[in-house]
XYZ file of C-alpha atoms in Angstrom:
630
model
C 192.877 47.602 -39.823
C 193.325 47.425 -43.593
C 193.039 51.276 -43.841
C 195.581 51.663 -41.036
C 198.086 49.498 -42.888
C 197.544 51.633 -45.902
C 198.264 54.821 -43.844
C 201.567 53.328 -42.546
C 202.686 52.167 -45.997
C 201.999 55.463 -47.693
C 203.744 57.413 -45.008
C 206.816 55.247 -45.237
C 206.754 55.820 -49.070
C 206.529 59.571 -48.699
C 209.877 61.222 -49.292
C 210.642 64.241 -47.271
C 213.668 66.445 -47.047
C 215.099 67.420 -43.606
C 216.163 71.086 -43.530
C 218.127 72.637 -40.642
C 216.078 75.259 -38.894
C 217.125 78.859 -39.459
C 218.883 80.285 -36.511
C 216.586 82.074 -33.974
C 213.466 81.717 -36.137
C 210.680 79.938 -34.369
C 206.962 80.090 -34.557
C 204.831 77.966 -32.215
C 201.859 77.929 -29.862
C 202.189 78.766 -26.148
C 199.100 77.022 -24.825
C 199.649 78.312 -21.311
C 199.503 81.892 -22.459
C 196.897 81.304 -25.182
C 199.151 82.920 -27.879
C 201.422 82.348 -30.767
C 204.982 82.865 -30.079
C 207.264 84.294 -32.790
C 211.118 84.324 -32.063
C 210.342 84.176 -28.296
C 207.704 86.991 -28.362
C 203.879 86.908 -28.352
C 202.446 87.337 -31.825
C 199.077 88.103 -33.250
C 197.926 88.251 -36.876
C 195.124 90.063 -38.750
C 195.105 88.463 -42.140
C 193.148 88.469 -45.383
C 192.391 85.724 -47.802
C 193.531 86.282 -51.410
C 193.709 83.298 -53.694
C 196.531 83.632 -56.247
C 194.648 81.814 -58.866
C 191.810 84.420 -58.941
C 194.043 87.249 -60.191
C 196.701 87.455 -62.874
C 200.260 87.623 -61.541
C 200.684 91.179 -62.795
C 198.193 92.230 -60.059
C 199.596 90.224 -57.167
C 202.003 92.825 -55.888
C 199.437 95.695 -56.040
C 196.835 93.654 -54.196
C 199.259 92.399 -51.499
C 200.520 96.025 -51.003
C 196.942 97.273 -50.558
C 196.374 94.559 -47.954
C 199.526 95.557 -46.067
C 198.323 99.226 -46.286
C 195.150 98.179 -44.469
C 197.245 97.145 -41.511
C 197.122 93.489 -42.138
C 200.285 91.529 -41.438
C 199.488 88.230 -43.138
C 197.811 86.759 -46.242
C 196.036 83.460 -46.399
C 195.592 81.481 -49.619
C 194.264 78.124 -50.742
C 196.362 75.883 -52.962
C 194.381 74.387 -55.714
C 195.330 70.863 -56.706
C 193.351 70.985 -60.015
C 195.208 74.048 -61.108
C 198.565 72.485 -60.658
C 197.796 68.996 -61.939
C 194.847 69.583 -64.412
C 195.630 66.238 -66.089
C 197.171 63.241 -64.262
C 200.908 63.514 -63.871
C 201.131 66.847 -65.698
C 202.091 69.609 -63.331
C 201.976 73.429 -63.884
C 203.942 75.850 -61.694
C 204.133 78.934 -63.818
C 201.949 81.913 -64.664
C 198.832 82.099 -62.562
C 199.965 78.725 -60.972
C 203.308 80.204 -59.763
C 202.740 79.662 -55.995
C 206.327 80.216 -55.047
C 206.365 83.607 -56.795
C 203.106 84.603 -54.879
C 204.783 83.665 -51.618
C 207.865 85.691 -52.454
C 205.903 88.734 -53.421
C 203.869 88.479 -50.220
C 207.203 88.434 -48.241
C 208.490 91.435 -50.181
C 205.340 93.273 -49.176
C 206.084 92.533 -45.514
C 203.257 89.911 -45.172
C 203.433 86.572 -43.492
C 201.751 83.744 -45.311
C 199.214 81.161 -44.280
C 198.801 78.206 -46.626
C 195.767 76.022 -47.014
C 196.649 73.015 -49.220
C 193.541 71.105 -48.564
C 193.729 68.859 -50.519
C 190.036 69.771 -50.516
C 189.540 73.471 -50.508
C 185.862 74.213 -51.280
C 186.438 77.861 -52.235
C 183.490 77.912 -54.684
C 185.795 76.254 -57.186
C 184.928 73.418 -59.511
C 184.919 70.198 -57.534
C 186.349 71.958 -54.486
C 189.736 72.143 -55.998
C 190.029 68.472 -56.649
C 191.112 67.570 -60.300
C 188.313 66.044 -62.300
C 190.523 63.076 -63.445
C 190.215 61.438 -60.018
C 186.655 60.579 -61.144
C 187.840 59.315 -64.401
C 190.669 57.143 -62.954
C 188.543 55.929 -59.994
C 184.784 56.085 -60.731
C 184.019 54.718 -57.353
C 186.504 56.849 -55.370
C 185.418 58.204 -51.956
C 186.988 61.505 -51.714
C 187.928 62.945 -48.330
C 188.045 59.495 -46.727
C 190.613 56.780 -46.061
C 189.764 55.130 -49.360
C 193.212 53.747 -50.454
C 192.889 55.068 -53.966
C 192.203 58.535 -52.583
C 195.054 58.418 -50.037
C 197.534 57.215 -52.661
C 196.707 60.180 -54.906
C 196.898 62.676 -52.099
C 200.311 61.324 -51.048
C 201.574 61.600 -54.574
C 200.311 65.233 -54.945
C 201.818 66.239 -51.641
C 205.004 64.698 -52.772
C 205.038 67.210 -55.667
C 203.680 70.194 -53.689
C 205.279 70.151 -50.320
C 208.966 70.131 -51.232
C 208.156 73.397 -53.034
C 206.766 74.871 -49.766
C 209.243 73.627 -47.276
C 211.967 76.316 -48.059
C 209.295 78.991 -47.512
C 208.351 77.850 -43.986
C 209.062 80.329 -41.164
C 211.461 77.941 -39.483
C 213.449 77.732 -42.710
C 213.749 81.488 -43.181
C 210.471 82.017 -45.090
C 207.218 83.857 -44.494
C 204.910 80.822 -44.097
C 203.773 80.753 -40.524
C 200.780 78.347 -40.750
C 199.636 75.385 -42.852
C 196.033 73.875 -42.785
C 194.995 70.260 -42.640
C 191.872 69.756 -44.783
C 189.025 72.340 -44.814
C 185.887 72.500 -42.688
C 186.010 68.719 -42.382
C 183.374 68.829 -39.550
C 180.787 69.738 -42.249
C 181.493 66.465 -44.199
C 179.315 63.536 -43.206
C 182.092 60.927 -43.405
C 183.851 62.014 -40.236
C 186.685 59.634 -41.049
C 189.231 59.790 -38.215
C 191.676 57.533 -39.967
C 191.748 59.969 -42.933
C 192.403 62.974 -40.728
C 195.213 61.026 -38.878
C 196.759 60.100 -42.254
C 196.602 63.774 -43.508
C 198.079 65.052 -40.212
C 200.976 62.711 -40.342
C 201.661 63.324 -43.951
C 201.637 67.139 -43.480
C 203.755 66.941 -40.384
C 206.308 64.859 -42.216
C 206.973 67.921 -44.479
C 206.343 70.795 -42.188
C 208.463 69.328 -39.375
C 207.484 71.952 -36.708
C 208.686 74.900 -38.898
C 205.190 76.224 -39.110
C 201.904 75.726 -37.092
C 199.351 73.274 -38.280
C 195.637 74.083 -37.904
C 192.143 73.043 -38.772
C 189.105 75.218 -39.382
C 185.364 74.577 -38.805
C 182.127 76.350 -38.003
C 181.289 76.577 -34.341
C 178.752 73.746 -34.586
C 181.008 71.378 -36.587
C 184.019 71.109 -34.415
C 183.314 67.532 -33.208
C 184.360 65.885 -36.461
C 186.760 68.637 -37.669
C 189.311 68.760 -34.894
C 192.451 66.737 -34.792
C 194.376 65.829 -31.568
C 197.511 67.864 -31.278
C 196.497 70.367 -34.092
C 195.275 73.888 -33.449
C 191.480 74.160 -33.987
C 190.147 77.457 -35.374
C 186.690 78.728 -36.158
C 184.887 80.222 -39.165
C 182.143 82.751 -38.569
C 180.767 86.114 -39.835
C 179.248 89.100 -38.129
C 177.656 88.550 -34.748
C 176.819 90.506 -31.631
C 178.256 87.805 -29.482
C 181.606 86.345 -30.780
C 182.269 85.211 -27.143
C 179.680 82.540 -27.575
C 181.709 81.032 -30.417
C 184.885 81.192 -28.484
C 183.075 79.245 -25.601
C 182.142 76.591 -28.085
C 185.711 76.328 -29.205
C 186.943 76.035 -25.626
C 184.800 72.849 -25.142
C 187.121 71.162 -27.670
C 190.330 73.122 -27.093
C 190.597 74.484 -23.565
C 193.761 76.477 -24.213
C 195.577 78.060 -27.090
C 195.262 81.195 -29.286
C 191.759 82.127 -30.549
C 191.537 82.284 -34.343
C 188.703 83.121 -36.661
C 190.158 81.674 -39.821
C 187.250 82.792 -42.036
C 185.709 86.038 -40.909
C 183.174 86.939 -43.621
C 182.989 90.589 -44.699
C 180.922 89.469 -47.730
C 179.479 86.257 -49.157
C 179.188 84.162 -52.264
C 176.622 84.589 -54.937
C 174.888 82.071 -57.333
C 173.327 82.791 -60.657
C 169.711 83.814 -60.309
C 170.227 85.442 -56.921
C 170.750 89.012 -55.844
C 174.357 89.890 -55.329
C 175.290 89.149 -51.674
C 176.119 92.202 -49.713
C 177.204 92.777 -46.123
C 177.206 96.199 -44.491
C 180.423 97.618 -43.061
C 179.207 98.537 -39.580
C 178.516 95.045 -38.223
C 181.778 93.898 -39.766
C 183.784 96.487 -37.910
C 181.823 95.998 -34.737
C 182.503 92.114 -34.816
C 186.077 92.651 -35.734
C 186.761 95.021 -32.862
C 184.996 92.678 -30.412
C 187.264 89.851 -31.539
C 190.421 91.849 -31.417
C 189.476 93.158 -27.912
C 189.211 89.586 -26.874
C 192.765 88.954 -28.045
C 191.762 86.854 -31.033
C 193.533 86.442 -34.363
C 191.425 87.103 -37.469
C 191.545 86.252 -41.144
C 189.105 88.039 -43.537
C 187.584 85.584 -45.966
C 187.684 87.266 -48.460
C 189.842 90.492 -48.313
C 190.139 90.254 -52.089
C 187.946 87.913 -54.033
C 188.939 88.290 -57.692
C 187.508 86.192 -60.559
C 186.701 82.565 -61.369
C 188.206 82.654 -64.931
C 187.412 79.980 -67.546
C 185.485 77.033 -66.203
C 186.723 77.178 -62.629
C 183.633 78.323 -60.752
C 181.812 75.615 -58.815
C 178.329 75.024 -57.413
C 176.443 74.305 -54.231
C 173.691 71.715 -53.464
C 170.676 74.142 -52.990
C 167.741 75.327 -54.871
C 164.983 73.536 -56.684
C 167.259 70.954 -58.173
C 169.723 70.808 -55.252
C 172.189 72.582 -57.574
C 173.052 76.289 -57.538
C 175.915 77.514 -59.764
C 178.348 80.165 -58.674
C 178.760 83.242 -60.781
C 182.021 83.980 -62.614
C 182.865 87.121 -60.306
C 184.218 86.305 -56.902
C 183.919 89.966 -55.899
C 182.404 88.675 -52.665
C 181.523 92.185 -51.579
C 185.052 92.090 -50.169
C 187.134 95.177 -48.953
C 189.047 95.131 -52.200
C 186.733 94.715 -55.187
C 187.076 92.309 -58.159
C 189.678 94.637 -59.782
C 191.491 95.012 -56.496
C 190.281 98.652 -55.851
C 189.604 99.687 -52.345
C 185.964 100.140 -51.330
C 184.403 102.104 -48.471
C 184.471 98.813 -46.463
C 188.235 98.727 -46.927
C 188.797 102.174 -45.274
C 186.358 101.278 -42.444
C 188.277 97.976 -41.750
C 191.641 99.749 -42.043
C 190.630 102.298 -39.370
C 189.615 99.454 -37.068
C 192.734 97.308 -37.632
C 195.085 100.258 -36.995
C 193.580 100.572 -33.461
C 195.230 97.277 -32.629
C 198.154 96.787 -34.892
C 200.871 99.326 -35.836
C 200.497 101.435 -39.001
C 202.813 99.767 -41.645
C 203.518 103.136 -43.285
C 202.383 101.908 -46.663
C 200.436 104.442 -48.861
C 196.765 103.861 -48.824
C 195.649 102.692 -52.220
C 193.369 104.648 -54.656
C 191.107 103.247 -57.256
C 192.984 102.589 -60.542
C 191.614 104.127 -63.860
C 189.336 101.908 -66.004
C 188.832 102.024 -69.702
C 185.541 102.315 -71.647
C 186.115 101.156 -75.248
C 184.151 101.436 -78.364
C 181.360 98.915 -79.058
C 182.373 95.819 -81.163
C 180.159 94.160 -83.775
C 180.959 90.544 -84.079
C 180.739 88.339 -87.120
C 179.149 84.864 -86.982
C 181.406 81.868 -87.494
C 178.912 79.087 -87.551
C 177.766 76.675 -84.850
C 179.270 73.987 -82.788
C 176.545 71.693 -84.291
C 178.023 72.079 -87.779
C 180.166 69.341 -89.374
C 183.001 71.830 -89.712
C 183.114 72.655 -86.010
C 182.976 69.002 -85.063
C 185.984 68.311 -87.222
C 187.972 71.280 -85.858
C 186.880 71.698 -82.344
C 185.793 68.390 -80.947
C 187.993 66.338 -78.589
C 186.390 62.993 -79.590
C 183.463 61.328 -81.266
C 182.379 58.144 -79.536
C 179.479 55.816 -80.004
C 177.830 53.705 -77.361
C 174.487 51.953 -76.734
C 174.149 53.987 -73.503
C 175.127 57.571 -72.759
C 178.373 58.196 -70.985
C 179.329 61.131 -68.691
C 182.125 63.679 -68.935
C 184.403 61.812 -66.508
C 183.891 58.479 -68.271
C 184.826 60.209 -71.535
C 187.802 61.997 -69.814
C 186.483 65.502 -70.464
C 186.716 68.174 -67.807
C 184.769 71.220 -69.032
C 182.596 72.681 -71.683
C 179.973 70.698 -73.564
C 179.199 67.148 -74.840
C 176.790 66.572 -77.734
C 174.592 63.457 -77.428
C 172.854 62.391 -80.623
C 170.552 59.589 -81.689
C 167.579 59.133 -84.047
C 163.955 58.790 -82.818
C 162.721 55.373 -84.031
C 159.759 55.534 -86.442
C 157.595 53.343 -84.218
C 157.886 55.799 -81.335
C 156.940 58.977 -83.150
C 153.736 60.556 -81.794
C 152.514 64.066 -81.810
C 153.660 65.373 -79.462
C 156.278 63.077 -77.834
C 157.455 63.542 -74.270
C 161.240 63.408 -73.781
C 162.604 62.817 -70.341
C 166.349 62.882 -69.431
C 167.066 61.134 -66.135
C 170.048 62.204 -63.949
C 171.016 65.225 -66.193
C 174.067 67.063 -65.008
C 173.723 69.971 -65.635
C 171.888 71.648 -68.585
C 170.775 70.231 -71.892
C 170.050 72.385 -74.997
C 167.568 70.161 -76.786
C 167.810 70.194 -80.581
C 165.886 68.372 -83.320
C 167.760 68.417 -86.643
C 169.790 71.367 -85.483
C 166.809 73.406 -84.238
C 166.780 74.428 -80.623
C 163.372 73.529 -79.222
C 164.067 73.976 -75.414
C 166.304 73.530 -72.469
C 166.334 71.086 -69.630
C 167.845 72.203 -66.340
C 169.211 70.417 -63.271
C 169.121 73.772 -61.398
C 165.404 74.152 -61.831
C 164.575 70.461 -61.719
C 163.317 70.424 -65.338
C 163.912 67.089 -66.859
C 161.157 66.738 -69.530
C 160.084 68.500 -72.681
C 157.509 67.812 -75.506
C 158.719 67.270 -79.015
C 156.264 67.747 -81.860
C 156.307 65.890 -85.122
C 157.374 67.628 -88.359
C 160.593 69.278 -87.127
C 162.831 66.326 -87.686
C 164.021 62.970 -86.384
C 167.561 63.489 -85.230
C 167.636 64.162 -81.480
C 170.609 66.323 -80.288
C 171.219 67.094 -76.655
C 174.027 69.544 -76.094
C 174.918 69.141 -72.431
C 176.717 71.809 -70.510
C 178.890 71.260 -67.408
C 177.973 74.317 -65.258
C 180.612 73.540 -62.514
C 181.005 70.736 -60.161
C 179.653 71.013 -56.558
C 182.339 72.330 -54.239
C 180.764 71.899 -50.803
C 180.301 68.719 -48.944
C 179.889 66.214 -51.862
C 182.551 66.815 -54.456
C 181.742 63.571 -56.369
C 179.710 65.478 -58.934
C 179.806 63.623 -62.192
C 178.688 65.351 -65.315
C 176.759 64.669 -68.514
C 173.602 62.322 -69.124
C 174.145 59.777 -66.334
C 170.787 58.145 -66.489
C 168.453 57.013 -69.271
C 166.795 59.047 -71.965
C 163.009 58.142 -72.137
C 160.426 58.836 -74.831
C 156.707 58.703 -74.091
C 157.175 57.548 -70.564
C 158.468 54.087 -71.289
C 160.776 53.737 -74.218
C 164.547 54.132 -73.576
C 166.478 55.634 -76.394
C 169.818 53.963 -77.242
C 172.529 53.963 -79.847
C 174.128 57.355 -79.007
C 177.025 59.210 -80.573
C 178.849 61.555 -78.305
C 181.048 64.485 -79.425
C 183.075 66.401 -76.868
C 183.695 70.122 -76.929
C 185.840 70.926 -73.918
C 186.534 74.526 -75.154
C 189.694 74.569 -73.154
C 192.233 74.999 -75.979
C 191.948 78.421 -77.659
C 194.426 77.404 -80.319
C 191.742 75.048 -81.706
C 189.243 78.030 -81.823
C 191.915 80.240 -83.540
C 192.570 77.589 -86.192
C 188.840 77.184 -86.638
C 188.324 80.959 -87.177
C 191.450 81.384 -89.380
C 190.270 78.645 -91.695
C 186.628 79.629 -91.647
C 187.291 82.610 -93.829
C 188.034 80.139 -96.655
C 185.125 77.887 -95.687
C 181.762 77.850 -97.565
C 179.891 80.629 -95.880
C 176.573 79.201 -97.150
C 176.528 76.501 -94.530
C 173.406 75.717 -92.736
C 172.356 78.357 -90.104
C 171.833 77.097 -86.644
C 169.813 78.807 -83.869
C 172.202 78.107 -81.053
C 175.725 77.167 -80.038
C 176.989 79.814 -82.373
C 180.472 81.157 -82.501
C 181.167 84.963 -82.907
C 184.468 86.689 -83.330
C 186.037 90.074 -84.210
C 189.076 92.086 -83.893
C 189.128 95.421 -82.136
C 191.770 98.205 -81.635
C 193.049 99.958 -78.539
C 194.707 103.138 -79.319
C 195.497 104.557 -75.853
C 199.080 104.559 -74.668
C 198.046 103.387 -71.105
C 196.142 100.118 -70.878
C 193.705 99.788 -68.012
C 191.120 97.268 -66.722
C 187.736 97.230 -68.341
C 184.446 95.403 -68.154
C 182.669 93.536 -70.944
C 178.999 94.231 -70.846
C 177.025 91.149 -71.915
C 173.563 92.858 -71.918
C 171.476 91.456 -74.768
C 173.227 88.157 -74.898
C 171.951 84.889 -73.466
C 174.460 82.374 -71.914
C 177.944 81.259 -72.908
C 181.632 81.900 -72.607
C 183.893 84.738 -73.858
C 187.659 84.771 -74.802
C 189.756 87.973 -75.258
C 193.069 87.500 -77.020
C 192.727 83.729 -76.276
C 192.158 84.236 -72.569
C 188.902 82.602 -71.209
C 187.239 85.362 -69.080
C 184.613 82.853 -67.850
C 180.901 82.251 -68.117
C 178.292 84.864 -68.756
C 174.510 84.638 -68.234
C 172.891 88.078 -68.115
C 169.431 86.641 -68.722
C 169.330 85.622 -65.125
C 172.099 87.717 -63.450
C 173.002 89.242 -61.111
C 176.324 89.372 -63.041
C 176.135 91.443 -66.283
C 179.657 92.438 -66.846
C 182.877 90.286 -67.077
C 186.018 91.680 -65.531
C 188.741 92.195 -68.224
C 192.261 92.466 -66.663
C 194.517 94.959 -68.295
C 197.224 92.298 -68.440
C 195.545 90.433 -71.252
C 195.021 93.484 -73.394
C 197.493 95.178 -75.691
C 197.900 98.353 -77.543
C 196.788 97.847 -81.264
C 195.134 94.702 -82.360
C 193.081 92.595 -79.962
C 190.384 89.905 -80.545
C 187.196 88.738 -78.875
C 185.544 85.378 -79.310
C 182.088 84.551 -77.942
C 180.346 81.134 -77.892
C 176.751 81.833 -77.367
C 174.807 78.786 -76.210
C 171.149 79.663 -76.556
C 170.525 82.850 -78.618
C 170.939 83.541 -82.192
C 172.488 86.923 -82.856
C 172.071 88.179 -86.420
C 172.425 91.928 -87.084
C 172.718 92.617 -83.400
C 175.839 90.839 -82.425
C 177.213 93.765 -80.668
C 179.158 93.749 -77.421
C 180.270 96.774 -75.301
C 183.049 97.573 -72.914
C 182.208 99.613 -69.815
C 184.355 101.496 -67.393
C 182.268 100.225 -64.419
C 181.177 96.742 -63.242
C 177.483 95.708 -63.027
C 176.981 92.780 -60.598
C 173.548 93.969 -59.669
C 171.459 93.301 -62.797
C 169.410 92.671 -64.671
């Protein structure tokens, strides 16, 4: 009963604003007729998912117009808590986080809007959209349950978010017709009914019947995902028998409109996998079968976009139960990563227009792309140098035991763990083992890279020979927190570091490099020109930088080709394009949106984690993407 009292108290504390309904605007479910009703008339949607945070605002209108031109009458988007509250109590609502502007542009493009605020969204995003600081503030938090700490933070977040949404609800005169509760909760082992009841009541207190509430689950996960009084919808891809899925839904929801909330025209891709592809013919065939059955359909994704910076997540598969998502979220969607129509787009458009009226919006064409001259970059030292530590580190902290990213209040990037190997333990060779490593450790001795430990590939040990030095340095990379099922994915060295099978190493110094503030990098580069260029050369964690010119009057998108590089992250004009890893692929190019480029002077900064580039620090710009290499 303690959790139930918490639910009551939190709901009483939640402040909502009562709006009068707009005259003659209603959107609700007619369960007797198995349909949605809009302003007294039956309504059906064919929608597409487009996450505003995966494209720059300058592209939103173009992409939404292309969706409308395909015959779609709605757009569905997640709302990412971590984007809007990246640090506790600090909220961002502008730029790529301008959710209300996105809703307004969708309305201008004659699209209804379906919102999915989660608060858990999965979405192949870091920690499933949860802000990392939840793990810092509450190390024992049980996310997606009726844990009082979690409920308190959700209520606080909804108190900031929902008042911004209310005026956009259909019953208030806006375009938002549906709002989700949680996300594929039936796939989560907790199956916490108290939590779902809390979230339903909290969401209803804001939405107030001005839009339809819904849940979404796979056909076999409905038991723990459905909520009494809330529309249940399904998620599934191509199939010869969609009717079997509808039959499964009817076991839990005998009446009401049929909805496939996530119909997959493509799929996600991890590093070290081939690019996921789905052929057009089965997509169109399944779509027509669903529409002939009277169903409503949302394509997940219609436009995928890009996981810029450190926003891509991971899944719990592969040798180490950890597979990281690539930076591109192209998803083999009808609109590609740059928002251009594909052959799949035209095939889907033809099918949709058999069931919905032609909107009369011109069909989009592929926009031009730029191929720029190659750029030769100059080395600006290594993160391992004393100069970089002074200029770029967030903290330097000493402890007997190693501490993780969240304990040190760091979201992204790298943490350097350093200690000395005691004389009495030195053998030739010595075996180093790092327990509970999350995720990847670049092992150095006295600044020399001797190997890599990898959570992904379940490699936690490495031999160390005598004669190369005594200072052990483990640069640990956060490769993205797990986004599906278990989002409590702490980072760093969470276990012990053992030498020769039995000796725990202690007395660690930890230096944080979150790499989330380009102004620090800019200061580092600006002052480096006056720095002693005869500093020690390091074989890894090197910083490269160069300016380059664009002379054309028209600026178009381009693609940065990382062929010949190893693994790292790239900034253009201070904008973090995301992670690159051409050594394993399949993604070779990084998408460069035209909105971050300018005529005249531009700059590129590369932080290369594991390769030393001397005379060959060259990078090229291509007019075409390469997501199918190496």
